[in-house]
Tab-separated table of C-alpha atoms in Angstrom:
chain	number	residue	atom	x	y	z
J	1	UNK	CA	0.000	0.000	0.000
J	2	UNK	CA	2.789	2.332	-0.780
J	3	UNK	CA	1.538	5.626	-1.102
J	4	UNK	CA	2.586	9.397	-0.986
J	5	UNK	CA	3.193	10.571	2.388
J	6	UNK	CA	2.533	13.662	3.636
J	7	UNK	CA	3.895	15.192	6.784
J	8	UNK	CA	0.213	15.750	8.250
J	9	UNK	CA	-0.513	11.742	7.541
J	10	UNK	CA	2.831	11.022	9.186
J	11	UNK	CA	1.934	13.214	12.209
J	12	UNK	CA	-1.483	11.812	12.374
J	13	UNK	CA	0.160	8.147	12.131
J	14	UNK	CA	2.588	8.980	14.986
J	15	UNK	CA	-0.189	10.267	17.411
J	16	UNK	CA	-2.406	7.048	17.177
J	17	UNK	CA	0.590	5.325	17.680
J	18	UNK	CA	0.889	6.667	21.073
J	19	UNK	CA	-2.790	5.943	21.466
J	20	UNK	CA	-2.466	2.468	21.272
J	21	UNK	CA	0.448	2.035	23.187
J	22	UNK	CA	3.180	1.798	20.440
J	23	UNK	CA	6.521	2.801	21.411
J	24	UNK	CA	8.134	5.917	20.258
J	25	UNK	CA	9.449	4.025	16.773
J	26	UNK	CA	8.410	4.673	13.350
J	27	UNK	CA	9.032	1.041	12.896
J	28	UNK	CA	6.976	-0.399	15.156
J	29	UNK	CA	3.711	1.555	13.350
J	30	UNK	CA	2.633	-1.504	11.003
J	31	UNK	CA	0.301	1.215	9.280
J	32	UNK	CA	3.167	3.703	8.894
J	33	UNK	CA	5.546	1.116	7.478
J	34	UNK	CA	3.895	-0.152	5.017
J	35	UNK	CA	2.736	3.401	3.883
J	36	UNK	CA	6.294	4.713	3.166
J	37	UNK	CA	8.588	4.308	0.087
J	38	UNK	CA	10.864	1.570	0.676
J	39	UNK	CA	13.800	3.444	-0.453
J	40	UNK	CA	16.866	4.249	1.432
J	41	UNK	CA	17.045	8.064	2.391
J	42	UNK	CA	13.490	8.365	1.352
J	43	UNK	CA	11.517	9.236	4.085
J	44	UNK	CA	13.717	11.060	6.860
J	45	UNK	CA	10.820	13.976	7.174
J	46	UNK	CA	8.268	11.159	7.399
J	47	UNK	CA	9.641	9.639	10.379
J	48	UNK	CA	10.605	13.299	11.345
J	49	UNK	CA	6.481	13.688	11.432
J	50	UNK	CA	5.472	10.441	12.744
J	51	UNK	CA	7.887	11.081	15.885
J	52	UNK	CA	6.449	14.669	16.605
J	53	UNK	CA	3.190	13.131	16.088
J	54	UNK	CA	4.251	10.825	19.116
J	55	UNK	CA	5.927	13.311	21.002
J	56	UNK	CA	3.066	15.918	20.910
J	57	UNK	CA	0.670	12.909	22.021
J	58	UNK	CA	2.834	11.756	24.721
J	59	UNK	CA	2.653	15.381	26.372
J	60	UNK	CA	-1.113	16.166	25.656
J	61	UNK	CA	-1.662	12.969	27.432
């Protein structure tokens, strides 16, 4: 399901993330990793936005 990703998606992926308990990982976000490119180098401001995502959850919470 490879798709364009957006900073905002990213984000949004992050913050659920913290919602269900997922550690503070890009990685461990099944949803985000099968959304990004698979390339090397290719999605450093993706994880940037998926980890603020997390972040900004974590201290909301």
């Amino acid at each position: 399901m490879e798709m364009n990703m957006t900073p905002q998606f990213a984000k949004t992926l992050g913050s659920i993330a913290y919602a269900n308990g997922l550690p503070c990982a890009p990685a461990a976000s099944p949803e985000f990793m099968a959304a990004i490119n698979p390339a090397i180098g290719s999605n450093i401001d993706a994880m940037k936005a998926w980890l603020s995502g997390w972040v900004e959850a974590s201290l909301a919470a």
